């Protein structure tokens, strides 16, 4: 595939539901829109100031290769497939990309991050809090093993970013505590 990326260049592939690498609702390849070009500095990504501050405070100085390519399409709310080896900064990439898109005036859930283990969900929730520390973002780990009532009450109070494991998240959606309408 001409416009695919793989682990060797640690890139990202934004695509829509109609075709890989195509602009949503259009035919212009995302490459022509500059969405897949590597951006070597966080400050040149057009990120919101409170997020940028959080990134630097968290200790990130320069984006890793996967972050250089994946953050921008995520900020543009494009469907994005990205792959890189373990420890290359994928969690930071999708966390930064999605935090940028939040409407902080809206208290309901806007982002759901699914992890395959409870431990990973907890770690990712910490990354969300760390990178979003100046955004006053509400987030939680919604994982099995926690008291059901606690999860439900937290969600009903309003959580903008939910990081969870599939079983508990599905449970919260089906019982109406986690609303996915937005
Ligand atoms: N831009 C950056 N600058 C400095 N450190 C970073 C940067 N991005 C990520 N890190 C750090 O590198 C480590 C690995 O990052 P991360 O967990 O995001 O990788 P990953 O690709 O999601 O890994 P895995 O595949 O194991 O889940 C973490 O300690 C993270 O804080």
Short mmCIF file of N, CA and C and ligand atoms in Angstrom, two decimals:
data_model
loop_
_atom_site.label_atom_id
_atom_site.label_comp_id
_atom_site.label_asym_id
_atom_site.label_seq_id
_atom_site.Cartn_x
_atom_site.Cartn_y
_atom_site.Cartn_z
N UNK A 1 0.84 -1.19 0.00
CA UNK A 1 0.00 0.00 0.00
C UNK A 1 0.88 1.25 0.00
N UNK A 2 0.67 2.15 -0.95
CA UNK A 2 1.53 3.31 -1.08
C UNK A 2 1.54 4.20 0.16
N UNK A 3 0.35 4.39 0.74
CA UNK A 3 0.27 5.39 1.79
C UNK A 3 0.19 4.77 3.18
N UNK A 4 0.66 3.54 3.28
CA UNK A 4 0.66 2.89 4.60
C UNK A 4 2.00 3.19 5.28
N UNK A 5 2.00 3.04 6.59
CA UNK A 5 3.24 3.19 7.35
C UNK A 5 3.38 1.95 8.19
N UNK A 6 4.58 1.62 8.54
CA UNK A 6 4.76 0.46 9.38
C UNK A 6 5.74 0.77 10.50
N UNK A 7 6.07 -0.27 11.22
CA UNK A 7 6.89 -0.09 12.40
C UNK A 7 8.27 0.50 12.09
N UNK A 8 8.75 0.27 10.86
CA UNK A 8 10.10 0.74 10.55
C UNK A 8 10.20 2.26 10.62
N UNK A 9 9.17 2.94 10.13
CA UNK A 9 9.24 4.40 10.23
C UNK A 9 8.32 4.92 11.32
N UNK A 10 7.77 4.00 12.12
CA UNK A 10 6.94 4.38 13.27
C UNK A 10 5.94 5.46 12.90
N UNK A 11 5.20 5.25 11.85
CA UNK A 11 4.29 6.29 11.37
C UNK A 11 2.85 6.01 11.72
N UNK A 12 1.97 6.77 11.12
CA UNK A 12 0.55 6.62 11.40
C UNK A 12 -0.21 6.67 10.10
N UNK A 13 -1.36 6.07 10.11
CA UNK A 13 -2.17 6.04 8.90
C UNK A 13 -3.57 6.53 9.21
N UNK A 14 -3.84 7.80 8.97
CA UNK A 14 -5.21 8.26 9.15
C UNK A 14 -6.05 7.80 7.97
N UNK A 15 -7.26 7.41 8.21
CA UNK A 15 -8.13 6.97 7.13
C UNK A 15 -9.57 7.21 7.54
N UNK A 16 -10.47 7.13 6.59
CA UNK A 16 -11.86 7.25 6.95
C UNK A 16 -12.56 5.92 6.66
N UNK A 17 -13.87 5.90 6.82
CA UNK A 17 -14.57 4.64 6.67
C UNK A 17 -14.76 4.26 5.21
N UNK A 18 -14.49 5.21 4.31
CA UNK A 18 -14.69 4.92 2.88
C UNK A 18 -13.43 4.43 2.22
N UNK A 19 -12.28 4.80 2.75
CA UNK A 19 -11.07 4.37 2.06
C UNK A 19 -9.84 4.71 2.86
N UNK A 20 -8.90 3.85 2.82
CA UNK A 20 -7.66 4.06 3.57
C UNK A 20 -6.94 5.28 3.03
N UNK A 21 -6.49 6.13 3.91
CA UNK A 21 -5.67 7.27 3.52
C UNK A 21 -6.43 8.36 2.79
N UNK A 22 -7.75 8.34 2.81
CA UNK A 22 -8.51 9.37 2.12
C UNK A 22 -9.09 10.36 3.11
N UNK A 23 -9.25 11.59 2.66
CA UNK A 23 -9.86 12.60 3.53
C UNK A 23 -11.31 12.25 3.79
N UNK A 24 -11.76 12.46 5.02
CA UNK A 24 -13.15 12.18 5.37
C UNK A 24 -14.06 13.02 4.50
N UNK A 25 -14.98 12.36 3.83
CA UNK A 25 -15.94 13.08 3.00
C UNK A 25 -15.32 13.63 1.73
N UNK A 26 -14.09 13.31 1.43
CA UNK A 26 -13.46 13.82 0.23
C UNK A 26 -12.55 12.78 -0.39
N UNK A 27 -11.83 13.18 -1.42
CA UNK A 27 -10.99 12.22 -2.12
C UNK A 27 -9.51 12.56 -2.01
N UNK A 28 -9.20 13.72 -1.41
CA UNK A 28 -7.79 14.12 -1.37
C UNK A 28 -7.04 13.29 -0.34
N UNK A 29 -5.95 12.64 -0.75
CA UNK A 29 -5.19 11.84 0.22
C UNK A 29 -4.71 12.70 1.38
N UNK A 30 -4.69 12.09 2.55
CA UNK A 30 -4.30 12.85 3.75
C UNK A 30 -2.87 13.37 3.64
N UNK A 31 -2.03 12.66 2.89
CA UNK A 31 -0.65 13.13 2.73
C UNK A 31 -0.62 14.52 2.12
N UNK A 32 -1.53 14.77 1.17
CA UNK A 32 -1.56 16.08 0.51
C UNK A 32 -2.04 17.16 1.45
N UNK A 33 -2.73 16.78 2.49
CA UNK A 33 -3.19 17.76 3.47
C UNK A 33 -2.11 18.00 4.53
N UNK A 34 -0.99 17.34 4.40
CA UNK A 34 0.11 17.53 5.35
C UNK A 34 -0.12 16.87 6.69
N UNK A 35 -1.13 16.01 6.78
CA UNK A 35 -1.45 15.43 8.09
C UNK A 35 -0.49 14.33 8.51
N UNK A 36 0.26 13.78 7.58
CA UNK A 36 1.15 12.67 7.96
C UNK A 36 2.62 13.07 7.97
N UNK A 37 2.88 14.35 7.76
CA UNK A 37 4.28 14.79 7.81
C UNK A 37 4.78 14.79 9.25
N UNK A 38 6.04 14.44 9.42
CA UNK A 38 6.61 14.43 10.77
C UNK A 38 6.78 15.86 11.27
N UNK A 39 6.32 16.12 12.50
CA UNK A 39 6.51 17.44 13.13
C UNK A 39 7.43 17.22 14.32
N UNK A 40 8.60 17.83 14.26
CA UNK A 40 9.66 17.46 15.19
C UNK A 40 9.66 18.23 16.50
N UNK A 41 8.68 19.10 16.67
CA UNK A 41 8.63 19.87 17.91
C UNK A 41 7.17 19.96 18.37
N UNK A 42 6.92 19.70 19.65
CA UNK A 42 5.55 19.79 20.17
C UNK A 42 4.97 21.18 19.94
N UNK A 43 5.85 22.20 20.05
CA UNK A 43 5.34 23.57 19.96
C UNK A 43 4.90 23.94 18.55
N UNK A 44 5.21 23.09 17.57
CA UNK A 44 4.80 23.37 16.19
C UNK A 44 3.58 22.56 15.77
N UNK A 45 2.95 21.90 16.71
CA UNK A 45 1.80 21.05 16.37
C UNK A 45 0.46 21.77 16.49
N UNK A 46 0.52 23.02 16.92
CA UNK A 46 -0.74 23.76 17.07
C UNK A 46 -1.56 23.29 18.26
N UNK A 47 -0.89 22.75 19.26
CA UNK A 47 -1.61 22.22 20.43
C UNK A 47 -2.07 23.36 21.33
N UNK A 48 -3.15 23.11 22.06
CA UNK A 48 -3.63 24.12 23.00
C UNK A 48 -2.56 24.38 24.06
N UNK A 49 -2.50 25.62 24.56
CA UNK A 49 -1.42 26.02 25.46
C UNK A 49 -1.37 25.21 26.76
N UNK A 50 -2.56 24.97 27.34
CA UNK A 50 -2.57 24.25 28.62
C UNK A 50 -2.10 22.81 28.44
N UNK A 51 -2.33 22.24 27.27
CA UNK A 51 -1.84 20.89 26.99
C UNK A 51 -0.32 20.91 26.78
N UNK A 52 0.14 21.90 26.02
CA UNK A 52 1.58 22.02 25.76
C UNK A 52 2.35 22.16 27.07
N UNK A 53 1.79 22.95 27.95
CA UNK A 53 2.42 23.14 29.26
C UNK A 53 2.48 21.81 30.01
N UNK A 54 1.41 21.05 29.94
CA UNK A 54 1.35 19.75 30.60
C UNK A 54 2.37 18.78 30.02
N UNK A 55 2.56 18.83 28.72
CA UNK A 55 3.52 17.94 28.05
C UNK A 55 4.93 18.21 28.57
N UNK A 56 5.29 19.49 28.61
CA UNK A 56 6.64 19.83 29.08
C UNK A 56 6.79 19.54 30.57
N UNK A 57 5.75 19.84 31.33
CA UNK A 57 5.82 19.58 32.78
C UNK A 57 5.93 18.08 33.05
N UNK A 58 5.36 17.28 32.16
CA UNK A 58 5.42 15.82 32.33
C UNK A 58 6.81 15.29 31.98
N UNK A 59 7.62 16.12 31.35
CA UNK A 59 9.00 15.72 31.07
C UNK A 59 9.28 15.38 29.61
N UNK A 60 8.27 15.55 28.75
CA UNK A 60 8.51 15.31 27.32
C UNK A 60 9.09 16.58 26.71
N UNK A 61 10.25 16.46 26.08
CA UNK A 61 10.85 17.64 25.45
C UNK A 61 10.63 17.64 23.94
N UNK A 62 10.85 16.45 23.34
CA UNK A 62 10.66 16.33 21.90
C UNK A 62 9.78 15.12 21.60
N UNK A 63 8.96 15.21 20.57
CA UNK A 63 8.11 14.05 20.24
C UNK A 63 8.93 12.90 19.68
N UNK A 64 8.54 11.69 20.03
CA UNK A 64 9.16 10.50 19.43
C UNK A 64 8.65 10.39 17.98
N UNK A 65 9.26 9.54 17.16
CA UNK A 65 8.81 9.44 15.75
C UNK A 65 7.31 9.15 15.60
N UNK A 66 6.77 8.26 16.41
CA UNK A 66 5.33 7.97 16.27
C UNK A 66 4.51 9.19 16.68
N UNK A 67 4.98 9.94 17.66
CA UNK A 67 4.26 11.15 18.08
C UNK A 67 4.37 12.23 17.01
N UNK A 68 5.50 12.29 16.34
CA UNK A 68 5.68 13.29 15.29
C UNK A 68 4.67 13.12 14.17
N UNK A 69 4.23 11.87 13.95
CA UNK A 69 3.32 11.62 12.83
C UNK A 69 1.87 11.39 13.23
N UNK A 70 1.65 10.88 14.44
CA UNK A 70 0.28 10.48 14.78
C UNK A 70 -0.53 11.58 15.47
N UNK A 71 0.14 12.53 16.12
CA UNK A 71 -0.63 13.51 16.91
C UNK A 71 -1.47 14.41 16.02
N UNK A 72 -0.90 14.86 14.93
CA UNK A 72 -1.64 15.82 14.09
C UNK A 72 -2.94 15.23 13.52
N UNK A 73 -2.90 14.03 12.92
CA UNK A 73 -4.19 13.48 12.43
C UNK A 73 -5.19 13.24 13.56
N UNK A 74 -4.70 12.90 14.74
CA UNK A 74 -5.62 12.71 15.87
C UNK A 74 -6.24 14.04 16.27
N UNK A 75 -5.43 15.09 16.27
CA UNK A 75 -5.96 16.42 16.59
C UNK A 75 -7.01 16.85 15.58
N UNK A 76 -6.85 16.38 14.36
CA UNK A 76 -7.81 16.71 13.30
C UNK A 76 -9.01 15.76 13.34
N UNK A 77 -9.10 14.95 14.39
CA UNK A 77 -10.19 13.99 14.61
C UNK A 77 -10.35 13.06 13.41
N UNK A 78 -9.23 12.59 12.89
CA UNK A 78 -9.25 11.61 11.80
C UNK A 78 -9.07 10.22 12.38
N UNK A 79 -9.78 9.25 11.79
CA UNK A 79 -9.52 7.86 12.17
C UNK A 79 -8.05 7.59 11.90
N UNK A 80 -7.35 7.03 12.87
CA UNK A 80 -5.91 6.87 12.73
C UNK A 80 -5.46 5.50 13.19
N UNK A 81 -4.73 4.82 12.34
CA UNK A 81 -4.08 3.58 12.73
C UNK A 81 -2.60 3.88 12.85
N UNK A 82 -2.00 3.55 13.98
CA UNK A 82 -0.58 3.84 14.15
C UNK A 82 0.09 2.66 14.83
N UNK A 83 1.27 2.33 14.40
CA UNK A 83 1.96 1.22 15.06
C UNK A 83 3.43 1.53 15.25
N UNK A 84 3.95 1.09 16.37
CA UNK A 84 5.37 1.23 16.66
C UNK A 84 5.70 0.20 17.73
N UNK A 85 6.95 -0.07 17.86
CA UNK A 85 7.36 -1.07 18.84
C UNK A 85 7.09 -0.58 20.25
N UNK A 86 7.14 -1.52 21.17
CA UNK A 86 6.89 -1.21 22.58
C UNK A 86 7.83 -0.11 23.07
N UNK A 87 7.27 0.82 23.82
CA UNK A 87 8.10 1.86 24.43
C UNK A 87 8.44 3.02 23.52
N UNK A 88 7.78 3.11 22.36
CA UNK A 88 8.10 4.19 21.41
C UNK A 88 7.24 5.43 21.59
N UNK A 89 6.32 5.38 22.56
CA UNK A 89 5.54 6.59 22.84
C UNK A 89 4.13 6.59 22.25
N UNK A 90 3.58 5.41 21.99
CA UNK A 90 2.22 5.35 21.43
C UNK A 90 1.19 5.91 22.41
N UNK A 91 1.36 5.56 23.68
CA UNK A 91 0.39 6.04 24.68
C UNK A 91 0.39 7.57 24.72
N UNK A 92 1.58 8.14 24.72
CA UNK A 92 1.68 9.60 24.70
C UNK A 92 1.04 10.17 23.45
N UNK A 93 1.22 9.49 22.32
CA UNK A 93 0.68 9.99 21.05
C UNK A 93 -0.84 10.07 21.09
N UNK A 94 -1.50 8.96 21.45
CA UNK A 94 -2.97 9.04 21.40
C UNK A 94 -3.54 9.85 22.56
N UNK A 95 -2.80 9.94 23.65
CA UNK A 95 -3.29 10.76 24.76
C UNK A 95 -3.22 12.25 24.39
N UNK A 96 -2.10 12.68 23.85
CA UNK A 96 -1.97 14.09 23.46
C UNK A 96 -2.98 14.42 22.36
N UNK A 97 -3.07 13.54 21.37
CA UNK A 97 -3.98 13.80 20.24
C UNK A 97 -5.43 13.93 20.69
N UNK A 98 -5.85 13.10 21.63
CA UNK A 98 -7.25 13.17 22.04
C UNK A 98 -7.49 14.28 23.06
N UNK A 99 -6.52 14.54 23.93
CA UNK A 99 -6.70 15.64 24.90
C UNK A 99 -6.90 16.97 24.16
N UNK A 100 -6.19 17.12 23.05
CA UNK A 100 -6.31 18.37 22.30
C UNK A 100 -7.74 18.60 21.81
N UNK A 101 -8.47 17.53 21.54
CA UNK A 101 -9.80 17.67 20.92
C UNK A 101 -10.91 17.90 21.96
N UNK A 102 -10.58 17.84 23.25
CA UNK A 102 -11.64 17.93 24.26
C UNK A 102 -12.30 19.31 24.30
N UNK A 103 -13.61 19.29 24.51
CA UNK A 103 -14.32 20.51 24.83
C UNK A 103 -14.47 20.52 26.35
N UNK A 104 -13.66 21.36 27.00
CA UNK A 104 -13.62 21.33 28.46
C UNK A 104 -14.88 21.88 29.12
N UNK A 105 -15.70 22.56 28.34
CA UNK A 105 -16.97 23.04 28.89
C UNK A 105 -18.02 21.93 28.95
N UNK A 106 -17.74 20.86 28.24
CA UNK A 106 -18.66 19.72 28.20
C UNK A 106 -18.18 18.69 29.21
N UNK A 107 -18.98 18.40 30.23
CA UNK A 107 -18.52 17.51 31.30
C UNK A 107 -18.70 16.03 30.96
N UNK A 108 -19.52 15.72 29.98
CA UNK A 108 -19.76 14.30 29.67
C UNK A 108 -18.58 13.67 28.94
N UNK A 109 -18.62 12.36 28.86
CA UNK A 109 -17.51 11.61 28.25
C UNK A 109 -17.35 11.94 26.77
N UNK A 110 -16.11 12.24 26.39
CA UNK A 110 -15.81 12.53 24.98
C UNK A 110 -14.77 11.57 24.42
N UNK A 111 -14.06 10.89 25.29
CA UNK A 111 -13.01 9.96 24.85
C UNK A 111 -13.10 8.68 25.68
N UNK A 112 -13.09 7.54 25.00
CA UNK A 112 -12.97 6.25 25.69
C UNK A 112 -11.71 5.57 25.18
N UNK A 113 -10.81 5.24 26.10
CA UNK A 113 -9.59 4.52 25.73
C UNK A 113 -9.72 3.11 26.30
N UNK A 114 -9.69 2.12 25.42
CA UNK A 114 -9.81 0.74 25.88
C UNK A 114 -8.44 0.08 25.98
N UNK A 115 -8.20 -0.57 27.10
CA UNK A 115 -6.94 -1.29 27.31
C UNK A 115 -7.26 -2.75 27.54
N UNK A 116 -6.29 -3.60 27.25
CA UNK A 116 -6.58 -5.04 27.39
C UNK A 116 -6.29 -5.57 28.79
N UNK A 117 -5.68 -4.78 29.64
CA UNK A 117 -5.50 -5.22 31.03
C UNK A 117 -5.83 -4.07 31.98
N UNK A 118 -6.19 -4.43 33.20
CA UNK A 118 -6.51 -3.41 34.22
C UNK A 118 -5.28 -2.56 34.52
N UNK A 119 -4.13 -3.22 34.60
CA UNK A 119 -2.90 -2.50 34.93
C UNK A 119 -2.59 -1.45 33.86
N UNK A 120 -2.72 -1.84 32.60
CA UNK A 120 -2.45 -0.89 31.52
C UNK A 120 -3.45 0.26 31.55
N UNK A 121 -4.70 -0.06 31.85
CA UNK A 121 -5.71 1.01 31.93
C UNK A 121 -5.35 1.99 33.04
N UNK A 122 -4.90 1.47 34.17
CA UNK A 122 -4.52 2.37 35.28
C UNK A 122 -3.34 3.25 34.89
N UNK A 123 -2.36 2.62 34.23
CA UNK A 123 -1.17 3.39 33.81
C UNK A 123 -1.56 4.47 32.80
N UNK A 124 -2.43 4.10 31.88
CA UNK A 124 -2.84 5.08 30.85
C UNK A 124 -3.62 6.22 31.48
N UNK A 125 -4.47 5.89 32.46
CA UNK A 125 -5.23 6.95 33.14
C UNK A 125 -4.26 7.92 33.83
N UNK A 126 -3.17 7.40 34.34
CA UNK A 126 -2.17 8.28 34.96
C UNK A 126 -1.50 9.19 33.93
N UNK A 127 -1.26 8.64 32.74
CA UNK A 127 -0.66 9.46 31.67
C UNK A 127 -1.64 10.57 31.27
N UNK A 128 -2.93 10.22 31.18
CA UNK A 128 -3.94 11.24 30.85
C UNK A 128 -3.93 12.35 31.90
N UNK A 129 -3.90 11.97 33.19
CA UNK A 129 -3.88 12.99 34.25
C UNK A 129 -2.60 13.81 34.18
N UNK A 130 -1.48 13.14 33.92
CA UNK A 130 -0.19 13.84 33.90
C UNK A 130 -0.10 14.83 32.75
N UNK A 131 -0.42 14.38 31.55
CA UNK A 131 -0.31 15.27 30.39
C UNK A 131 -1.41 16.35 30.42
N UNK A 132 -2.54 16.00 31.05
CA UNK A 132 -3.65 16.96 31.10
C UNK A 132 -3.68 17.75 32.40
N UNK A 133 -2.56 17.81 33.12
CA UNK A 133 -2.57 18.39 34.46
C UNK A 133 -2.93 19.87 34.50
N UNK A 134 -2.73 20.59 33.41
CA UNK A 134 -3.11 22.01 33.41
C UNK A 134 -4.44 22.27 32.70
N UNK A 135 -5.10 21.19 32.32
CA UNK A 135 -6.36 21.34 31.58
C UNK A 135 -7.59 21.18 32.48
N UNK A 136 -7.36 20.77 33.71
CA UNK A 136 -8.49 20.50 34.60
C UNK A 136 -9.42 19.47 33.97
N UNK A 137 -8.81 18.46 33.35
CA UNK A 137 -9.60 17.42 32.68
C UNK A 137 -10.02 16.36 33.69
N UNK A 138 -11.25 15.89 33.57
CA UNK A 138 -11.68 14.82 34.47
C UNK A 138 -11.52 13.48 33.75
N UNK A 139 -10.84 12.57 34.41
CA UNK A 139 -10.61 11.26 33.80
C UNK A 139 -10.69 10.19 34.87
N UNK A 140 -10.88 8.96 34.47
CA UNK A 140 -10.91 7.87 35.45
C UNK A 140 -10.55 6.55 34.79
N UNK A 141 -10.04 5.64 35.62
CA UNK A 141 -9.84 4.26 35.17
C UNK A 141 -11.13 3.51 35.50
N UNK A 142 -11.74 2.93 34.50
CA UNK A 142 -13.02 2.23 34.66
C UNK A 142 -12.75 0.74 34.41
N UNK A 143 -12.40 0.05 35.48
CA UNK A 143 -11.88 -1.31 35.30
C UNK A 143 -12.58 -2.31 36.21
N UNK A 144 -12.55 -3.55 35.77
CA UNK A 144 -13.10 -4.62 36.58
C UNK A 144 -12.35 -4.71 37.90
N UNK A 145 -13.02 -5.20 38.92
CA UNK A 145 -12.37 -5.34 40.22
C UNK A 145 -12.68 -4.17 41.14
N UNK A 146 -13.13 -3.04 40.55
CA UNK A 146 -13.53 -1.89 41.38
C UNK A 146 -15.00 -2.06 41.75
N UNK A 147 -15.42 -1.40 42.82
CA UNK A 147 -16.83 -1.45 43.18
C UNK A 147 -17.67 -0.85 42.05
N UNK A 148 -18.68 -1.58 41.64
CA UNK A 148 -19.55 -1.13 40.55
C UNK A 148 -20.18 0.23 40.85
N UNK A 149 -20.63 0.38 42.09
CA UNK A 149 -21.30 1.61 42.49
C UNK A 149 -20.36 2.83 42.34
N UNK A 150 -19.07 2.61 42.71
CA UNK A 150 -18.10 3.71 42.60
C UNK A 150 -17.94 4.16 41.16
N UNK A 151 -17.82 3.17 40.25
CA UNK A 151 -17.68 3.52 38.82
C UNK A 151 -18.90 4.30 38.36
N UNK A 152 -20.08 3.83 38.75
CA UNK A 152 -21.31 4.46 38.28
C UNK A 152 -21.44 5.88 38.82
N UNK A 153 -21.12 6.06 40.08
CA UNK A 153 -21.26 7.39 40.67
C UNK A 153 -20.27 8.37 40.05
N UNK A 154 -19.05 7.92 39.83
CA UNK A 154 -18.04 8.79 39.20
C UNK A 154 -18.50 9.20 37.80
N UNK A 155 -19.00 8.24 37.05
CA UNK A 155 -19.43 8.55 35.68
C UNK A 155 -20.63 9.48 35.67
N UNK A 156 -21.52 9.31 36.62
CA UNK A 156 -22.72 10.17 36.66
C UNK A 156 -22.35 11.60 37.02
N UNK A 157 -21.25 11.77 37.75
CA UNK A 157 -20.79 13.14 38.08
C UNK A 157 -20.19 13.81 36.85
N UNK A 158 -19.76 13.00 35.87
CA UNK A 158 -19.19 13.53 34.64
C UNK A 158 -17.71 13.27 34.53
N UNK A 159 -17.34 12.47 33.56
CA UNK A 159 -15.93 12.16 33.31
C UNK A 159 -15.68 12.36 31.82
N UNK A 160 -14.70 13.21 31.51
CA UNK A 160 -14.46 13.53 30.09
C UNK A 160 -13.66 12.46 29.36
N UNK A 161 -12.72 11.83 30.07
CA UNK A 161 -11.89 10.79 29.45
C UNK A 161 -11.99 9.53 30.30
N UNK A 162 -12.53 8.47 29.72
CA UNK A 162 -12.64 7.20 30.43
C UNK A 162 -11.60 6.24 29.86
N UNK A 163 -10.77 5.71 30.75
CA UNK A 163 -9.79 4.71 30.34
C UNK A 163 -10.21 3.41 31.03
N UNK A 164 -10.50 2.38 30.25
CA UNK A 164 -11.02 1.20 30.91
C UNK A 164 -10.75 -0.09 30.20
N UNK A 165 -11.20 -1.13 30.85
CA UNK A 165 -11.14 -2.46 30.25
C UNK A 165 -12.52 -2.77 29.64
N UNK A 166 -12.55 -3.59 28.58
CA UNK A 166 -13.79 -3.73 27.80
C UNK A 166 -15.02 -4.17 28.60
N UNK A 167 -14.85 -5.16 29.50
CA UNK A 167 -16.01 -5.67 30.23
C UNK A 167 -16.68 -4.60 31.08
N UNK A 168 -15.91 -3.89 31.87
CA UNK A 168 -16.49 -2.87 32.77
C UNK A 168 -17.05 -1.69 31.96
N UNK A 169 -16.33 -1.31 30.91
CA UNK A 169 -16.81 -0.18 30.10
C UNK A 169 -18.15 -0.55 29.44
N UNK A 170 -18.24 -1.75 28.89
CA UNK A 170 -19.49 -2.20 28.26
C UNK A 170 -20.62 -2.22 29.29
N UNK A 171 -20.31 -2.70 30.48
CA UNK A 171 -21.29 -2.75 31.55
C UNK A 171 -21.82 -1.33 31.86
N UNK A 172 -20.91 -0.38 31.92
CA UNK A 172 -21.31 0.99 32.24
C UNK A 172 -22.13 1.62 31.11
N UNK A 173 -21.83 1.21 29.89
CA UNK A 173 -22.62 1.72 28.76
C UNK A 173 -24.03 1.11 28.79
N UNK A 174 -24.10 -0.20 29.02
CA UNK A 174 -25.41 -0.85 28.96
C UNK A 174 -26.29 -0.45 30.15
N UNK A 175 -25.69 -0.11 31.29
CA UNK A 175 -26.56 0.31 32.40
C UNK A 175 -26.82 1.82 32.40
N UNK A 176 -26.30 2.49 31.38
CA UNK A 176 -26.64 3.91 31.20
C UNK A 176 -25.77 4.89 31.97
N UNK A 177 -24.80 4.39 32.75
CA UNK A 177 -23.94 5.31 33.51
C UNK A 177 -22.96 6.03 32.59
N UNK A 178 -22.52 5.34 31.56
CA UNK A 178 -21.59 5.94 30.59
C UNK A 178 -22.36 6.19 29.30
N UNK A 179 -22.53 7.46 29.00
CA UNK A 179 -23.31 7.82 27.80
C UNK A 179 -22.35 8.06 26.64
N UNK A 180 -22.64 7.44 25.53
CA UNK A 180 -21.73 7.52 24.38
C UNK A 180 -22.37 8.30 23.22
N UNK A 181 -23.39 9.05 23.52
CA UNK A 181 -24.13 9.75 22.46
C UNK A 181 -23.36 10.89 21.83
N UNK A 182 -22.42 11.43 22.56
CA UNK A 182 -21.71 12.60 22.05
C UNK A 182 -20.65 12.23 21.03
N1 LIG B 1 8.20 12.51 23.82
C1 LIG B 1 8.68 11.85 24.86
N2 LIG B 1 9.74 12.33 25.55
C2 LIG B 1 10.23 11.69 26.61
N3 LIG B 1 9.74 10.52 27.10
C3 LIG B 1 8.68 9.99 26.45
C4 LIG B 1 8.09 10.62 25.31
N4 LIG B 1 7.05 9.86 24.89
C5 LIG B 1 6.99 8.82 25.74
N5 LIG B 1 7.95 8.89 26.67
C6 LIG B 1 8.23 7.93 27.77
O1 LIG B 1 8.67 6.73 27.17
C7 LIG B 1 8.15 5.61 27.86
C8 LIG B 1 7.36 4.73 26.89
O2 LIG B 1 6.28 5.48 26.34
P1 LIG B 1 4.84 4.82 26.07
O3 LIG B 1 4.40 4.05 27.28
O4 LIG B 1 3.94 5.90 25.57
O5 LIG B 1 5.18 3.83 24.91
P2 LIG B 1 4.24 2.80 24.19
O6 LIG B 1 4.66 2.77 22.78
O7 LIG B 1 2.81 3.13 24.49
O8 LIG B 1 4.67 1.47 24.92
P3 LIG B 1 3.91 0.03 25.00
O9 LIG B 1 3.86 -0.50 23.61
O10 LIG B 1 4.83 -0.75 25.90
O11 LIG B 1 2.56 0.29 25.60
C9 LIG B 1 7.29 6.16 28.99
O12 LIG B 1 8.06 6.19 30.16
C10 LIG B 1 6.95 7.57 28.53
O13 LIG B 1 6.74 8.44 29.63
#
